[in-house]
Coordinates of C-alpha atoms and ligand atoms in Angstrom, one line a residue:
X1333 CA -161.3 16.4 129.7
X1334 CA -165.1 17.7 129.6
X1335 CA -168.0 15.3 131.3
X1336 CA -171.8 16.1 131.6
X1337 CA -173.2 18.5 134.7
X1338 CA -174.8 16.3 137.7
X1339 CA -178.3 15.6 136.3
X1340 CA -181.2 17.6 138.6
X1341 CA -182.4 15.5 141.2
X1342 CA -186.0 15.7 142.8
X1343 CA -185.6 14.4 146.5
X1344 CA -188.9 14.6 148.1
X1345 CA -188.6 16.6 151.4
X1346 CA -187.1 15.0 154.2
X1347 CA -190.5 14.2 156.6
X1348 CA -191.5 14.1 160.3
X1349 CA -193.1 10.6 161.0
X1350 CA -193.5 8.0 163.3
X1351 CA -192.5 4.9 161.7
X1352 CA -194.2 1.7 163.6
X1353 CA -193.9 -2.5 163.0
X1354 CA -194.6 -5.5 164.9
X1355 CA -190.9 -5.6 165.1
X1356 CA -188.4 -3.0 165.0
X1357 CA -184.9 -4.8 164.9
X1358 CA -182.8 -2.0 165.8
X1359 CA -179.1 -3.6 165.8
X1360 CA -178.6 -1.3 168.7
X1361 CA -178.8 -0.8 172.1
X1362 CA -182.5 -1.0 172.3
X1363 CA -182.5 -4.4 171.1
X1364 CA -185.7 -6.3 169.0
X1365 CA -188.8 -4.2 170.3
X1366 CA -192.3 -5.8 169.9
X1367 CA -194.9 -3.1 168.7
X1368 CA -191.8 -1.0 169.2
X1369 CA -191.8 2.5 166.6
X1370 CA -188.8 4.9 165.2
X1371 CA -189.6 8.6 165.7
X1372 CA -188.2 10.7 162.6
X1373 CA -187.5 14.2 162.5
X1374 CA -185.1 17.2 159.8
X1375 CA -183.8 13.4 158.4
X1376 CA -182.5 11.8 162.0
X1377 CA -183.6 9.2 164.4
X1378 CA -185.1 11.3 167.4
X1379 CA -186.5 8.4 169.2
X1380 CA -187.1 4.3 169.5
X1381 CA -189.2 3.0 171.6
X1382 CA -192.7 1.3 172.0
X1383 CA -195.2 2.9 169.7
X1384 CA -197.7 3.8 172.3
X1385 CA -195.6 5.8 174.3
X1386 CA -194.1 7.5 171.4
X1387 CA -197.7 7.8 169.8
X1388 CA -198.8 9.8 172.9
X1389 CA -196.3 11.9 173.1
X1390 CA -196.3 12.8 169.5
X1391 CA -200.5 12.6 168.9
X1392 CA -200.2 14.8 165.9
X1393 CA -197.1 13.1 164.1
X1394 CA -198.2 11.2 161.0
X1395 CA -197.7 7.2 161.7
X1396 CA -196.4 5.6 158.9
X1397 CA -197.2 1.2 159.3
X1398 CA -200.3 -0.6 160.6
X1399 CA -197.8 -2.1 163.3
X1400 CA -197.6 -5.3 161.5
X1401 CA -194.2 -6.8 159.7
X1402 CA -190.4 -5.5 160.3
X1403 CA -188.7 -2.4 161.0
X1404 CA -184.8 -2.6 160.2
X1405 CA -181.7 0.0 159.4
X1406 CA -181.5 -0.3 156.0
X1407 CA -179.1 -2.0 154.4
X1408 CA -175.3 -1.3 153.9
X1409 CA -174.5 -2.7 150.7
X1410 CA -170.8 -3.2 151.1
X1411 CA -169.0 -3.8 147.5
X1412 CA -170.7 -3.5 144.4
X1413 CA -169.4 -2.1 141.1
X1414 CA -172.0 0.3 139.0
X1415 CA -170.4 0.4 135.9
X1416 CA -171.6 -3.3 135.4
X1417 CA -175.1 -2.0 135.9
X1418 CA -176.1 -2.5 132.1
X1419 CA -174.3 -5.5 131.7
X1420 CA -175.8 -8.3 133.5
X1421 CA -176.1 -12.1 132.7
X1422 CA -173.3 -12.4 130.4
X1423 CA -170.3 -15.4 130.9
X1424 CA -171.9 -16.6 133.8
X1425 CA -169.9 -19.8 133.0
X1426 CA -166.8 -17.8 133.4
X1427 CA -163.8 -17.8 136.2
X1428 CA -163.0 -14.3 137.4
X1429 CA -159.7 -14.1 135.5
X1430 CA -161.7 -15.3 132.3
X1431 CA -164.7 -13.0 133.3
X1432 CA -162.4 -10.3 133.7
X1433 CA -161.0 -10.6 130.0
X1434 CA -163.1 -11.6 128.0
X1435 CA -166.3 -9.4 129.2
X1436 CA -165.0 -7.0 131.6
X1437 CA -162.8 -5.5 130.0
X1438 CA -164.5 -5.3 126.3
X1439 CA -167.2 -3.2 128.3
X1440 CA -165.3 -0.8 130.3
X1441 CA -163.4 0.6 127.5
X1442 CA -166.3 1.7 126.2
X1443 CA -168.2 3.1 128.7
X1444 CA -169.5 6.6 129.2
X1445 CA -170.2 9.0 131.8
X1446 CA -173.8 8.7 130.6
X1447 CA -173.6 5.2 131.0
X1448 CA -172.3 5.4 134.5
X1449 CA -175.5 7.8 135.5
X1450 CA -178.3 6.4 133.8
X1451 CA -177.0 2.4 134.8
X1452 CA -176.4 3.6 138.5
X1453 CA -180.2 5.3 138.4
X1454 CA -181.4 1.6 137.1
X1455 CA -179.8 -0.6 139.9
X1456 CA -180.8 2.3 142.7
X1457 CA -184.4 1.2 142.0
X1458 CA -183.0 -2.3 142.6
X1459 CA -181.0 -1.6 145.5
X1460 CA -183.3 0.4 147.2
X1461 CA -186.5 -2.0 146.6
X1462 CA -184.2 -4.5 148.2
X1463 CA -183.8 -2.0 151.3
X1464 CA -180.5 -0.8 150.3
X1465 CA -179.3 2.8 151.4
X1466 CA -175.8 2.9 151.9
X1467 CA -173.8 1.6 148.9
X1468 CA -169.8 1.1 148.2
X1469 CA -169.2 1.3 144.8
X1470 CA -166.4 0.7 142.8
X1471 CA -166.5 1.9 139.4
X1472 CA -164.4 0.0 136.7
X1473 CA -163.3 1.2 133.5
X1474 CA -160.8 2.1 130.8
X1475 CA -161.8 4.5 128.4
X1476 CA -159.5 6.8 127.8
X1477 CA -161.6 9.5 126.9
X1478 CA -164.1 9.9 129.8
X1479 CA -164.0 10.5 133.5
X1480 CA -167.1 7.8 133.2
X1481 CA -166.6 7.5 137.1
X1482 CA -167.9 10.6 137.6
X1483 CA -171.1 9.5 136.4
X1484 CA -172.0 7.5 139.7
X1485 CA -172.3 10.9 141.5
X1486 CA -174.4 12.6 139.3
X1487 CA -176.6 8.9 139.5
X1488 CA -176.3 8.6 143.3
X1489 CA -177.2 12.4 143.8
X1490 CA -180.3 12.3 141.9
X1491 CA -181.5 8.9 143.4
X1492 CA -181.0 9.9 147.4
X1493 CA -179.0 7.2 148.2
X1494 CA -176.1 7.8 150.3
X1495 CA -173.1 6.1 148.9
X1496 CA -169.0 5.7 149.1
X1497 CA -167.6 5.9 145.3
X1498 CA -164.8 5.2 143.9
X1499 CA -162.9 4.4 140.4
X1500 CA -161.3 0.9 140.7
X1501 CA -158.0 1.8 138.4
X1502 CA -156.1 -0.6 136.9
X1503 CA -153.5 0.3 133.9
X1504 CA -152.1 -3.3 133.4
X1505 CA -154.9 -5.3 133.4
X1506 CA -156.1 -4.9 129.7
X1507 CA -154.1 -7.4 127.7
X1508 CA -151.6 -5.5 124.9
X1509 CA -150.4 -1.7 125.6
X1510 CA -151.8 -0.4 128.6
X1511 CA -154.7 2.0 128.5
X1512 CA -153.5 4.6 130.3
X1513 CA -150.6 5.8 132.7
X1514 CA -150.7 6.4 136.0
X1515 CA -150.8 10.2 135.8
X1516 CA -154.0 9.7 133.7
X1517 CA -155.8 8.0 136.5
X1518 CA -154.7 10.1 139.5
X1519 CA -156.3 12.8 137.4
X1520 CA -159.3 11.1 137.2
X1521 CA -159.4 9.9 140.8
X1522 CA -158.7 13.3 141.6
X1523 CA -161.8 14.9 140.1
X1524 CA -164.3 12.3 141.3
X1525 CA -162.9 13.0 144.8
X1526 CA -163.8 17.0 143.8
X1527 CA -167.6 16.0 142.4
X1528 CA -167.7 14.0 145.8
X1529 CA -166.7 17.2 147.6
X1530 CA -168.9 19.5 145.7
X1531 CA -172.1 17.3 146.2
X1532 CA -171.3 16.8 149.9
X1533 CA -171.5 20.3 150.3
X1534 CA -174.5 20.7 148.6
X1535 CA -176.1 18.2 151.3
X1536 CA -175.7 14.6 149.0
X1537 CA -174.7 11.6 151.6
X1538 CA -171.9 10.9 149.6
X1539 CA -168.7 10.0 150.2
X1540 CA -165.1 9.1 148.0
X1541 CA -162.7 6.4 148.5
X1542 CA -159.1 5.8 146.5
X1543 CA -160.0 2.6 144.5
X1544 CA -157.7 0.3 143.2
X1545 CA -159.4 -2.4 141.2
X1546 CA -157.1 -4.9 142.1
X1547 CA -153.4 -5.1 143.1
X1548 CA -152.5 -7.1 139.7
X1549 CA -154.3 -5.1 137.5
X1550 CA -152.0 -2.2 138.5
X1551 CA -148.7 -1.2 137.6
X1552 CA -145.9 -1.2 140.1
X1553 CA -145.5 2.5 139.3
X1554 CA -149.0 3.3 139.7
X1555 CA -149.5 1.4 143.0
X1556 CA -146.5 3.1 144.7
X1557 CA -148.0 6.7 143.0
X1558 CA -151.9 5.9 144.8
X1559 CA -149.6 5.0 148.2
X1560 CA -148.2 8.4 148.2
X1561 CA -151.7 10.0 147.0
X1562 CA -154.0 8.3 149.6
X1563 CA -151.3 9.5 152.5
X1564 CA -151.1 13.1 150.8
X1565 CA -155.0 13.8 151.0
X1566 CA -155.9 11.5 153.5
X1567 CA -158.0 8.9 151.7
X1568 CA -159.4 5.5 152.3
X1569 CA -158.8 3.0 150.0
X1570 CA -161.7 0.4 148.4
X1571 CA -160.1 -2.7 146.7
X1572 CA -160.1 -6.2 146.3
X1573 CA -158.0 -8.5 148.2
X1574 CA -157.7 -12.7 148.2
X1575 CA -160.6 -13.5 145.5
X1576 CA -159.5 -16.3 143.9
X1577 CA -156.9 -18.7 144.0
X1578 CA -155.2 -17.7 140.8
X1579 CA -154.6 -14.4 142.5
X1580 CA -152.3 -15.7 144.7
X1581 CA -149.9 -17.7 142.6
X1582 CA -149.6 -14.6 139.8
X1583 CA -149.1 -12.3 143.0
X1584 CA -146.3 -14.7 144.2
X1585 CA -144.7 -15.3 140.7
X1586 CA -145.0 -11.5 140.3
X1587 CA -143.7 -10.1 143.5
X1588 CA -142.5 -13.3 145.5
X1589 CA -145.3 -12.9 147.9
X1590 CA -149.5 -13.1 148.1
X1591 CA -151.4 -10.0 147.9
X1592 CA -151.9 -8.9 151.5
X1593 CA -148.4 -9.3 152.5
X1594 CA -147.4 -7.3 149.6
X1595 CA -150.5 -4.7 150.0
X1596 CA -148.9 -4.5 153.9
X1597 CA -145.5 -4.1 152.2
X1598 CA -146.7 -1.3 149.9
X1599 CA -148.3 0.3 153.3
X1600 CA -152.1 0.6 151.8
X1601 CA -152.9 -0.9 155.3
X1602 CA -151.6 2.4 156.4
X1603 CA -154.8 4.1 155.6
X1604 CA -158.5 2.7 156.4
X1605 CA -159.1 0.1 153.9
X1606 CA -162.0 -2.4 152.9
X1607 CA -161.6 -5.2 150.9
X1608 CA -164.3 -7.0 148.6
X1609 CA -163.8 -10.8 149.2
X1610 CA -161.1 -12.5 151.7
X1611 CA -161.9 -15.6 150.6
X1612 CA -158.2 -17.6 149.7
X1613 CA -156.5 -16.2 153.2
X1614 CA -154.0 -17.9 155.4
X1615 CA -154.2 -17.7 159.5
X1616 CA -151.1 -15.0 159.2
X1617 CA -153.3 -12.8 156.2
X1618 CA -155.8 -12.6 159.0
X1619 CA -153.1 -11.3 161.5
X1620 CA -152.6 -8.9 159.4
X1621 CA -156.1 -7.8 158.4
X1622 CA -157.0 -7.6 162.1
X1623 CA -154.2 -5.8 163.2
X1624 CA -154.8 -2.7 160.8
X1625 CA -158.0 -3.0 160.8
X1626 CA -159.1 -3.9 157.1
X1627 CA -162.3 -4.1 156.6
X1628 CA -163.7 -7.2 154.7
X1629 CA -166.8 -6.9 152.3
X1630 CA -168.3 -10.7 151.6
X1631 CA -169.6 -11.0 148.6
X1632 CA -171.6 -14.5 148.6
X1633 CA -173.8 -14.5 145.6
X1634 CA -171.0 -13.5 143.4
X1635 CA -168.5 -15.6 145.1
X1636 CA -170.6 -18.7 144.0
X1637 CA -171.3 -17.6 140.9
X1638 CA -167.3 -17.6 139.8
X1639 CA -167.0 -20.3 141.9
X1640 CA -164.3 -18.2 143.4
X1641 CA -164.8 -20.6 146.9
X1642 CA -166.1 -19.3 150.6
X1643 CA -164.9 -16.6 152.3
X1644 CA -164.0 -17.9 156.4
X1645 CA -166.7 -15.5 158.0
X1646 CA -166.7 -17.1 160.8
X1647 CA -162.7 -17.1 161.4
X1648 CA -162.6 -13.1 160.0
X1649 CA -165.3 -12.1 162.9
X1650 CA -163.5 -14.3 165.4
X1651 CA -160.4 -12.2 164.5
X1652 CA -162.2 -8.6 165.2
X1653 CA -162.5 -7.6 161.7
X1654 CA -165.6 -5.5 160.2
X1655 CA -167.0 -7.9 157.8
X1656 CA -169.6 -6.3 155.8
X1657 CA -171.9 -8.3 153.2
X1658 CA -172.1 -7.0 149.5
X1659 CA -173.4 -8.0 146.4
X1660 CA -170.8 -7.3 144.1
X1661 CA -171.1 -6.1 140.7
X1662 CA -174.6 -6.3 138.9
X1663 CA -172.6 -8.6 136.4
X1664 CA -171.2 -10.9 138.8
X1665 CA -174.1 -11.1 140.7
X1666 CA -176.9 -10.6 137.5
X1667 CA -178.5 -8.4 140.8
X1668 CA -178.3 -6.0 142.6
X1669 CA -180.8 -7.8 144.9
X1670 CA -179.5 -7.4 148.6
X1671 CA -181.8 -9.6 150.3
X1672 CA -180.5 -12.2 148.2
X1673 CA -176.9 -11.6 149.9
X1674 CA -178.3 -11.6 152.9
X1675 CA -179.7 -14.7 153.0
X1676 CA -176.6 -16.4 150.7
X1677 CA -174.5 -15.0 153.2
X1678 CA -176.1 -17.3 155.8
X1679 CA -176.7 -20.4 153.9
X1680 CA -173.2 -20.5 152.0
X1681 CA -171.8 -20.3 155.8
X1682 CA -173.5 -23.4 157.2
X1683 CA -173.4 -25.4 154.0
X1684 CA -169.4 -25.0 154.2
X1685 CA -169.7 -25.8 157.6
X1686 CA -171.6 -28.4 157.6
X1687 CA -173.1 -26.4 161.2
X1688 CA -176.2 -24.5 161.1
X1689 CA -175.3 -22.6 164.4
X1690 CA -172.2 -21.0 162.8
X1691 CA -173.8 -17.9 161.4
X1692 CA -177.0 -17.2 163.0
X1693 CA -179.3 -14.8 161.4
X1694 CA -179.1 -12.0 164.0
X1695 CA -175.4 -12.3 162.9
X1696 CA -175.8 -11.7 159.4
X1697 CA -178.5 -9.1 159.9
X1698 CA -175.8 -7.2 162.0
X1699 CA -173.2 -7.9 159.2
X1700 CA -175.3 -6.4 156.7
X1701 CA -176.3 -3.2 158.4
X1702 CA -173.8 -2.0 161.0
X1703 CA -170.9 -3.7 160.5
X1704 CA -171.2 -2.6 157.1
X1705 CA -171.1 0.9 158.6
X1706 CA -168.4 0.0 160.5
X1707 CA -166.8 -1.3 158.1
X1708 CA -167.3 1.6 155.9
X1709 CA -166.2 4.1 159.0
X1710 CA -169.9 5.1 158.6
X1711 CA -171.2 3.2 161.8
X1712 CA -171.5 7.1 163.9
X1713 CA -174.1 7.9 161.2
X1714 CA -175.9 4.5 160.3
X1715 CA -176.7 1.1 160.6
X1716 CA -178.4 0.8 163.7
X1717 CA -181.7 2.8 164.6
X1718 CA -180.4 5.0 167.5
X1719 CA -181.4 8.4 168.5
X1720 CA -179.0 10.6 166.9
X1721 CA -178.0 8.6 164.3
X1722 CA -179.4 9.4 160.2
X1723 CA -183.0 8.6 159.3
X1724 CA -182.0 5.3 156.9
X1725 CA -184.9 2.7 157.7
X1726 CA -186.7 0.0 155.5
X1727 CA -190.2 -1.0 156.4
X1728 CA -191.3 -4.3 155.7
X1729 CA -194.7 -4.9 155.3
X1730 CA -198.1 -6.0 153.5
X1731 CA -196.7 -9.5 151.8
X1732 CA -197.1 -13.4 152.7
X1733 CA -192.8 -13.9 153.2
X1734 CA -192.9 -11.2 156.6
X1735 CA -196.6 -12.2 158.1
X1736 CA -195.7 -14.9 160.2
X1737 CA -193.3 -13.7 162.6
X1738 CA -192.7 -16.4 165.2
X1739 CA -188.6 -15.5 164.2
X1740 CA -188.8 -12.3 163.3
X1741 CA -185.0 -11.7 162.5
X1742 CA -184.8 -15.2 160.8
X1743 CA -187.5 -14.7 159.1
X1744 CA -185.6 -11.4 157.7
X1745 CA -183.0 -13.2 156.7
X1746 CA -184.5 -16.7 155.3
X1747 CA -187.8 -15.5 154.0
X1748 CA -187.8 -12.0 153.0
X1749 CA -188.3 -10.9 149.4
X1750 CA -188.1 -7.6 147.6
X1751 CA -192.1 -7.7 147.3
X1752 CA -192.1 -7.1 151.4
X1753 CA -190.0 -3.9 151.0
X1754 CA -192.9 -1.3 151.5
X1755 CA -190.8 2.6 152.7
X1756 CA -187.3 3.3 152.6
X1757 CA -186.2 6.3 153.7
X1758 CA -182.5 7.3 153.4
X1759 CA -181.2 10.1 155.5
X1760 CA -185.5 11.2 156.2
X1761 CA -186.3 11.2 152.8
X1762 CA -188.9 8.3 151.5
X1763 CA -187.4 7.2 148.8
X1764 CA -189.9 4.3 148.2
X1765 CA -193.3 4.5 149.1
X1766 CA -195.8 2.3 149.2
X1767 CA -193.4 -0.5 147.4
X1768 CA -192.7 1.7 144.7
X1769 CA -189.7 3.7 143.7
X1770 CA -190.7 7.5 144.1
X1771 CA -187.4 9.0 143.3
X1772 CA -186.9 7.4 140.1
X1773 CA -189.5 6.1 138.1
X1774 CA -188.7 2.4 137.3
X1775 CA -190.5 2.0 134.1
X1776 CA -188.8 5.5 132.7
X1777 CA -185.8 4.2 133.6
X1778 CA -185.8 1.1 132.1
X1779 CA -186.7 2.7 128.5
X1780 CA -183.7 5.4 129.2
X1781 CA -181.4 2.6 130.2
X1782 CA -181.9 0.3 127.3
X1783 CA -180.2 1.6 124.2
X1784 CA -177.2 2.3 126.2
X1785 CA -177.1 -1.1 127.1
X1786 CA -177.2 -2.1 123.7
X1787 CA -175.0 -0.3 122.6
X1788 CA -172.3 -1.1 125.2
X1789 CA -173.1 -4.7 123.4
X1790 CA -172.2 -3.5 120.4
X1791 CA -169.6 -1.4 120.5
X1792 CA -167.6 -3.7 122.9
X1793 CA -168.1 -6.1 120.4
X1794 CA -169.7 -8.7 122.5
X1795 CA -172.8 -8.9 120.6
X1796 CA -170.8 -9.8 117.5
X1797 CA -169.3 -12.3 119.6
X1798 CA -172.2 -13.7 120.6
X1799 CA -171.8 -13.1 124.3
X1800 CA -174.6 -10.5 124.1
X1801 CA -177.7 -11.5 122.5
X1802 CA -179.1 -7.4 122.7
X1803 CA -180.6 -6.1 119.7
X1804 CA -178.5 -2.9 117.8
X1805 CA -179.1 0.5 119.3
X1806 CA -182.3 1.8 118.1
X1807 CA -184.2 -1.7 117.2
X1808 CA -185.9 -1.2 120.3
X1809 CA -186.5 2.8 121.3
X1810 CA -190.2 3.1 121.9
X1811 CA -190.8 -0.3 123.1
X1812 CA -192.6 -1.1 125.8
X1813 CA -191.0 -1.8 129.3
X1814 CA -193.3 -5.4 128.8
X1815 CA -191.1 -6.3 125.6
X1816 CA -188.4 -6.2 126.9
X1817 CA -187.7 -9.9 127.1
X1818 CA -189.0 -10.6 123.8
X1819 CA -187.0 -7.5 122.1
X1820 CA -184.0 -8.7 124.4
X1821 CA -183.4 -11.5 121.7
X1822 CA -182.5 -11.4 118.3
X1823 CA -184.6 -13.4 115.9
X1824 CA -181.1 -15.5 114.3
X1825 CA -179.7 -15.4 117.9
X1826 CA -180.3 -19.2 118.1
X1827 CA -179.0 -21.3 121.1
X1828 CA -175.8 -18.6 121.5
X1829 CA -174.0 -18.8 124.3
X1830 CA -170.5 -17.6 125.8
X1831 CA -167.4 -19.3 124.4
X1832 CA -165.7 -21.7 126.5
Ligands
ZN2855 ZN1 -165.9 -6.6 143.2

């Protein structure tokens, strides 16, 4: 099995600066300081505290802010799937078990390890112009003749952004013969965990989790086998646990039992474990969750999308469990757009229950940026702006939605948009600067990402399908980045849309 080398990355340097606002919410001890700055030194927090204390001990520090808008850790994004990254905005109509068959799977037998770089390089401009700088990825795919998982390191390396990865396996889920067997995919899960290791070495913030995609996509054979690997080596597990209802009754036709008790009886609680979703769980799944600690990653924009139903935030945090907010997969979502989360988590909360107090917006701010790092065992290094923890800040700054800060933390959460986002820095380097991307350039990207997105369309066959309305590979190269919603349509597309 051959793949391509880790693409070169350009990181600027990591910088020593004095990072001011008119609020700097640290989700720490410190609290929400007025006029309040963030000292940053060889990429970690060396001090918070009121900028003109810090600016006159530090006179010859550059100051980064005018002392107007938001400080904040950035954010954790807590479940997300990069291999969807060049597949957006198709069966948007679709359930999740439909989703999952009929696009989903078309697409990730034939993805690439090129396609898993270049599409995690596109939505890392997304997710860090949305203040994004942790992510927790779960790649999905089943081609049998790539390692296309590997791809996310060799993206997430050359964008700076520190990141959990894993490959979300599953050998039963593709209707017909299985794609591959269960040694096949150890194998695989087994390298990426090696390109994890070799990057972290070389300095990369990244880490690997075991991924299982989701219990009944998985043989029995193959779940058992990933049991035995994660206790072997020590791994965490990523997964998805209670999404939908139909999950449920095929878990309890299959195995005479719902898919926590049978994760508990497989002992995957056994090793840390997060779990996109939680939404369809009973009072004695939570008893479980809490008492091994599994993490939950709520997914709202996604969840509303499938209509999947409302994860019980309230009820999980009640229980003691992590509960981290994520956006999903960029085709579940169409985005990769974290504030949006952020503020979906809130409003999908009080809209459910019919109480505007039930998740308040210093809540969800904390869900989305420590307990996210908690959630992610990641909460010693990040998610709160604390001396000694890693330089990952967002600055918010220079646009209408952050200027009147009578609420500064609800207006965070209700009003920001991704025009605010002005630095982000991820472990001291600025990865955005001045509201643009510096690490990647967006435009670039765009032109690099297109054909492959194409011709994912086409060689899934979803463009003959009619599901995907792309052009063929090569109709478009040398287009401008502007065209791209006119050469985005076909002149005979028509009124297409996705089969009911
Ligand atoms: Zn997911």
């Amino acid at each position: 099995m051959t793949y391509a080398t880790a693409r070169p990355g350009q990181l600027p340097p990591r910088e020593e600066v004095l990072v001011r606002a008119a609020w700097v919410l640290t989700v720490g001890p410190a609290g929400d300081l007025a006029y309040g700055a963030v000292h940053v030194r060889d990429g970690e927090i060396v001090a918070v505290g009121p900028y003109p204390e810090l600016r006159a001990d530090l006179p010859d520090v550059p100051v980064v802010g005018d002392g107007t808008g938001l400080l904040i850790p950035g954010f954790v994004n807590a479940h997300t799937h990069l291999s969807e990254a060049l597949t957006t905005g198709m069966g948007s109509e679709l359930t999740l078990f439909e989703w999952g068959e009929r696009i989903v799977g078309p697409l990730g037998s034939v993805l690439t390890i090129e396609d898993a770089c270049e599409g995690t390089r596109l939505r890392a401009v997304e997710l860090l112009l949305t203040g994004v700088t942790t992510v927790n990825d779960m790649f999905v795919h089943s081609n049998p003749d790539e390692f296309a998982s590997l791809g996310v390191v060799d993206g997430l390396v050359s964008a700076g952004l520190r990141g959990v990865v894993s490959f979300g396996a599953e050998d039963a889920a593709v209707p017909g013969a299985p794609w591959a067997g269960a040694a096949r995919i150890l194998a695989e899960q087994d390298e990426l965990a090696v390109a994890v290791t070799a990057a972290a070495a070389s300095g990369a913030p990244i880490g690997f989790r075991y991924g299982v995609g989701t219990l009944l996509g998985q043989s029995d054979e193959l779940l058992e086998a990933g049991v035995d690997a994660c206790r072997s080596h020590g791994w965490a597990v990523h997964t998805h646990l209670a999404e939908v209802r139909e999950e449920l009754v095929t878990a309890s036709a299959r195995w005479g039992r719902r898919t926590i008790p049978h994760a508990l009886g497989l002992g995957m609680f056994d090793r840390p474990l997060i779990a996109g979703h939680g939404v369809w769980v009973t009072e004695s799944d939570i008893d479980i969750l809490a008492s091994h600690d599994v993490a939950i990653a709520h997914n709202p924009v996604a969840n509303m999308i499938l209509g999947s139903g409302v994860c019980p935030v309230p009820r999980l945090r009640a229980a003691g469990l992590a509960v981290g907010i994520g956006t999903d997969g960029a085709a579940s979502n169409d985005s990769q757009d974290m504030l949006q989360a952020v503020k979906m988590a809130a409003l999908l909360a009080k809209v459910h229950a019919l109480d505007p107090s039930v998740l308040d917006a210093a809540t969800v701010l904390r869900m989305a940026t420590l307990d996210g790092a908690r959630a992610l065992g990641l909460d010693h290094l990040v998610g709160s702006l604390e001396p000694g923890k890693r330089a990952d800040l967002v600055l918010l700054q220079d646009s209408v939605c952050v200027s009147v800060l009578h609420d500064p933390c609800g207006q965070l959460v209700y009003g920001a948009s991704p025009r605010a986002v002005r630095d982000v820095w991820v472990d001291g380097r600025r990865l955005v600067a001045d509201h643009a991307c510096v690490v990647i350039d967006e435009r670039e990207q765009v032109e690099r990402a297109r054909p492959l997105a194409s011709r994912l369309a086409y060689a899934s066959g979803l463009a003959d399908a009619g599901i995907s309305r792309l052009r063929p590979p090569g109709r478009s190269a040398g287009r401008r980045v502007d065209d791209v919603a006119t050469d985005a349509v076909a002149p005979d597309a028509g009124e297409r849309s996705a089969p009911s």
